[in-house]
mmCIF file of C-alpha atoms in Angstrom:
data_model
loop_
_atom_site.group_PDB
_atom_site.id
_atom_site.type_symbol
_atom_site.label_atom_id
_atom_site.label_comp_id
_atom_site.label_asym_id
_atom_site.label_seq_id
_atom_site.Cartn_x
_atom_site.Cartn_y
_atom_site.Cartn_z
ATOM 1 C CA UNK A 1 -0.444 16.326 -15.089
ATOM 2 C CA UNK A 2 1.283 13.758 -12.853
ATOM 3 C CA UNK A 3 4.399 14.709 -10.921
ATOM 4 C CA UNK A 4 7.165 12.668 -12.596
ATOM 5 C CA UNK A 5 9.034 12.417 -9.281
ATOM 6 C CA UNK A 6 5.929 10.913 -7.657
ATOM 7 C CA UNK A 7 5.598 8.529 -10.601
ATOM 8 C CA UNK A 8 9.224 7.458 -10.209
ATOM 9 C CA UNK A 9 8.744 6.571 -6.538
ATOM 10 C CA UNK A 10 5.369 4.945 -7.149
ATOM 11 C CA UNK A 11 6.999 2.724 -9.773
ATOM 12 C CA UNK A 12 9.334 1.511 -7.010
ATOM 13 C CA UNK A 13 6.317 0.740 -4.817
ATOM 14 C CA UNK A 14 4.713 -1.151 -7.725
ATOM 15 C CA UNK A 15 7.837 -3.341 -7.919
ATOM 16 C CA UNK A 16 7.347 -4.233 -4.255
ATOM 17 C CA UNK A 17 3.687 -4.999 -4.938
ATOM 18 C CA UNK A 18 4.891 -7.526 -7.522
ATOM 19 C CA UNK A 19 6.930 -9.206 -4.778
ATOM 20 C CA UNK A 20 3.772 -9.495 -2.693
ATOM 21 C CA UNK A 21 1.932 -11.102 -5.608
ATOM 22 C CA UNK A 22 4.754 -13.594 -6.144
ATOM 23 C CA UNK A 23 4.267 -14.687 -2.506
ATOM 24 C CA UNK A 24 0.510 -15.101 -2.962
ATOM 25 C CA UNK A 25 -0.240 -11.862 -1.109
ATOM 26 C CA UNK A 26 -2.518 -9.093 -2.352
ATOM 27 C CA UNK A 27 -0.155 -6.966 -4.476
ATOM 28 C CA UNK A 28 0.303 -3.780 -2.487
ATOM 29 C CA UNK A 29 3.700 -2.167 -2.106
ATOM 30 C CA UNK A 30 4.929 0.865 -0.205
ATOM 31 C CA UNK A 31 8.091 2.891 0.221
ATOM 32 C CA UNK A 32 9.110 5.671 2.572
ATOM 33 C CA UNK A 33 11.276 8.387 1.027
ATOM 34 C CA UNK A 34 13.296 10.937 2.959
ATOM 35 C CA UNK A 35 15.674 13.455 1.396
ATOM 36 C CA UNK A 36 15.454 11.720 -1.973
ATOM 37 C CA UNK A 37 16.380 8.300 -0.573
ATOM 38 C CA UNK A 38 14.292 5.216 0.116
ATOM 39 C CA UNK A 39 14.498 4.624 3.859
ATOM 40 C CA UNK A 40 11.708 2.068 4.154
ATOM 41 C CA UNK A 41 10.238 -0.692 2.017
ATOM 42 C CA UNK A 42 7.249 -2.924 2.503
ATOM 43 C CA UNK A 43 4.716 -5.094 0.779
ATOM 44 C CA UNK A 44 1.705 -7.016 1.988
ATOM 45 C CA UNK A 45 2.739 -9.998 4.119
ATOM 46 C CA UNK A 46 -0.350 -10.675 6.232
ATOM 47 C CA UNK A 47 -0.944 -14.194 4.923
ATOM 48 C CA UNK A 48 2.642 -15.454 5.035
ATOM 49 C CA UNK A 49 3.438 -13.815 8.364
ATOM 50 C CA UNK A 50 0.061 -14.721 9.917
ATOM 51 C CA UNK A 51 -0.072 -11.080 10.960
ATOM 52 C CA UNK A 52 -3.165 -8.956 10.308
ATOM 53 C CA UNK A 53 -1.069 -5.791 10.705
ATOM 54 C CA UNK A 54 1.503 -6.735 8.043
ATOM 55 C CA UNK A 55 0.094 -4.390 5.409
ATOM 56 C CA UNK A 56 2.532 -2.785 2.976
ATOM 57 C CA UNK A 57 2.323 0.622 4.653
ATOM 58 C CA UNK A 58 2.967 -0.734 8.142
ATOM 59 C CA UNK A 59 5.890 -2.831 6.919
ATOM 60 C CA UNK A 60 7.430 0.190 5.156
ATOM 61 C CA UNK A 61 6.905 2.417 8.217
ATOM 62 C CA UNK A 62 8.501 -0.206 10.484
ATOM 63 C CA UNK A 63 11.480 -0.544 8.151
ATOM 64 C CA UNK A 64 11.940 3.221 7.923
ATOM 65 C CA UNK A 65 11.630 3.738 11.685
ATOM 66 C CA UNK A 66 14.344 1.141 12.291
ATOM 67 C CA UNK A 67 16.625 2.675 9.685
ATOM 68 C CA UNK A 68 16.288 6.262 10.907
ATOM 69 C CA UNK A 69 16.153 5.112 14.532
ATOM 70 C CA UNK A 70 13.013 7.100 15.263
ATOM 71 C CA UNK A 71 9.329 6.214 15.268
ATOM 72 C CA UNK A 72 8.573 9.714 13.990
ATOM 73 C CA UNK A 73 9.180 9.959 10.271
ATOM 74 C CA UNK A 74 8.875 13.730 10.022
ATOM 75 C CA UNK A 75 9.745 15.107 6.577
ATOM 76 C CA UNK A 76 9.309 11.652 5.028
ATOM 77 C CA UNK A 77 6.874 10.776 2.251
ATOM 78 C CA UNK A 78 5.019 7.495 1.851
ATOM 79 C CA UNK A 79 4.181 6.024 -1.543
ATOM 80 C CA UNK A 80 1.684 3.161 -1.547
ATOM 81 C CA UNK A 81 0.037 1.491 -4.514
ATOM 82 C CA UNK A 82 -3.438 1.307 -2.931
ATOM 83 C CA UNK A 83 -5.464 3.765 -0.876
ATOM 84 C CA UNK A 84 -4.822 3.005 2.803
ATOM 85 C CA UNK A 85 -7.282 1.353 5.188
ATOM 86 C CA UNK A 86 -8.134 2.761 8.613
ATOM 87 C CA UNK A 87 -5.339 0.873 10.390
ATOM 88 C CA UNK A 88 -2.721 2.130 7.960
ATOM 89 C CA UNK A 89 -4.085 5.685 7.967
ATOM 90 C CA UNK A 90 -3.693 5.724 11.756
ATOM 91 C CA UNK A 91 -0.130 4.436 11.489
ATOM 92 C CA UNK A 92 0.685 7.070 8.845
ATOM 93 C CA UNK A 93 -0.659 9.782 11.135
ATOM 94 C CA UNK A 94 1.241 8.520 14.195
ATOM 95 C CA UNK A 95 4.471 8.251 12.187
ATOM 96 C CA UNK A 96 4.032 11.908 11.187
ATOM 97 C CA UNK A 97 4.440 11.217 7.480
ATOM 98 C CA UNK A 98 4.618 14.537 5.660
ATOM 99 C CA UNK A 99 3.017 13.517 2.358
ATOM 100 C CA UNK A 100 1.081 10.407 1.389
ATOM 101 C CA UNK A 101 0.956 9.439 -2.267
ATOM 102 C CA UNK A 102 -1.267 6.547 -3.280
ATOM 103 C CA UNK A 103 -2.117 4.860 -6.551
ATOM 104 C CA UNK A 104 -5.455 3.095 -6.920
ATOM 105 C CA UNK A 105 -8.499 3.888 -4.834
ATOM 106 C CA UNK A 106 -9.951 1.170 -2.597
ATOM 107 C CA UNK A 107 -13.753 1.542 -2.796
ATOM 108 C CA UNK A 108 -14.437 -1.110 -0.151
ATOM 109 C CA UNK A 109 -12.152 -0.021 2.666
ATOM 110 C CA UNK A 110 -10.101 3.004 1.639
ATOM 111 C CA UNK A 111 -10.370 5.801 4.187
ATOM 112 C CA UNK A 112 -8.414 8.570 2.489
ATOM 113 C CA UNK A 113 -10.982 9.360 -0.206
ATOM 114 C CA UNK A 114 -13.302 6.417 -0.884
ATOM 115 C CA UNK A 115 -15.167 5.488 2.309
ATOM 116 C CA UNK A 116 -14.017 8.361 4.479
ATOM 117 C CA UNK A 117 -11.639 11.316 4.386
ATOM 118 C CA UNK A 118 -9.664 10.350 7.473
ATOM 119 C CA UNK A 119 -6.941 12.962 7.136
ATOM 120 C CA UNK A 120 -9.559 15.735 6.952
ATOM 121 C CA UNK A 121 -11.032 14.966 10.385
ATOM 122 C CA UNK A 122 -10.998 18.129 12.494
ATOM 123 C CA UNK A 123 -9.848 16.496 15.735
ATOM 124 C CA UNK A 124 -6.532 15.241 14.358
ATOM 125 C CA UNK A 125 -3.475 16.929 15.812
ATOM 126 C CA UNK A 126 -1.321 16.556 12.711
ATOM 127 C CA UNK A 127 -1.907 17.226 9.012
ATOM 128 C CA UNK A 128 -0.801 14.776 6.326
ATOM 129 C CA UNK A 129 -0.674 16.066 2.771
ATOM 130 C CA UNK A 130 -2.319 13.646 0.335
ATOM 131 C CA UNK A 131 -2.022 13.059 -3.397
ATOM 132 C CA UNK A 132 -4.062 10.225 -4.864
ATOM 133 C CA UNK A 133 -4.147 8.618 -8.273
ATOM 134 C CA UNK A 134 -0.391 8.375 -8.892
ATOM 135 C CA UNK A 135 0.027 5.640 -11.538
ATOM 136 C CA UNK A 136 -3.487 4.558 -10.577
ATOM 137 C CA UNK A 137 -4.078 2.695 -13.861
ATOM 138 C CA UNK A 138 -0.981 0.548 -13.368
ATOM 139 C CA UNK A 139 -1.808 -0.133 -9.720
ATOM 140 C CA UNK A 140 -5.416 -1.017 -10.571
ATOM 141 C CA UNK A 141 -4.315 -3.294 -13.395
ATOM 142 C CA UNK A 142 -1.846 -5.071 -11.124
ATOM 143 C CA UNK A 143 -4.614 -5.763 -8.597
ATOM 144 C CA UNK A 144 -7.106 -6.820 -11.286
ATOM 145 C CA UNK A 145 -4.593 -9.204 -12.854
ATOM 146 C CA UNK A 146 -3.832 -10.741 -9.460
ATOM 147 C CA UNK A 147 -7.461 -11.352 -8.528
ATOM 148 C CA UNK A 148 -8.310 -12.650 -12.029
ATOM 149 C CA UNK A 149 -5.446 -15.158 -11.705
ATOM 150 C CA UNK A 150 -6.686 -16.200 -8.243
ATOM 151 C CA UNK A 151 -10.219 -16.772 -9.594
ATOM 152 C CA UNK A 152 -8.822 -18.837 -12.478
ATOM 153 C CA UNK A 153 -6.727 -20.920 -10.067
ATOM 154 C CA UNK A 154 -9.732 -21.528 -7.847
ATOM 155 C CA UNK A 155 -11.852 -22.510 -10.852
ATOM 156 C CA UNK A 156 -9.139 -24.880 -12.132
ATOM 157 C CA UNK A 157 -8.810 -26.446 -8.685
ATOM 158 C CA UNK A 158 -12.562 -26.941 -8.493
ATOM 159 C CA UNK A 159 -12.642 -28.546 -11.951
ATOM 160 C CA UNK A 160 -9.713 -30.834 -11.187
ATOM 161 C CA UNK A 161 -11.326 -32.031 -7.956
ATOM 162 C CA UNK A 162 -14.580 -32.723 -9.803
ATOM 163 C CA UNK A 163 -12.660 -34.684 -12.437
ATOM 164 C CA UNK A 164 -10.914 -36.773 -9.795
ATOM 165 C CA UNK A 165 -14.204 -37.798 -8.203
ATOM 166 C CA UNK A 166 -15.386 -39.461 -11.386
ATOM 167 C CA UNK A 167 -18.313 -37.065 -11.972
#
């Protein structure tokens, strides 16, 4: 059975993922929670910011670090709608996040469970607790809807350019 508290916070991250989608970004959202309060928010902004590091997790960690005035986010939890990549897993570790909650798995580049089990590596000097699959169906559906829309837009653009050429 899902933890309703985790579902509550993940729903907040899903709202941020919607913001990413509305900006044409892959819909991934993240929040950092400390003592029952959101201290950091982020959503994917790599395309708009021309920044390959502007993933939802990194943006949320940056926001939280500024707000708490510390790059260590000890006793904070991170909720992200998609399983983190290697860059984000490293940032989560360095921030000293206590517990990572994620929604959908990322079979191509997820390193928490899918492609690797990063947080289980024996040489790491810090342990991050992990819970996956929180509101996974909603997170997966949000991603599927986004990419289906993008394919339809691309197809429509292709058809309109063929129509304009007189073919």
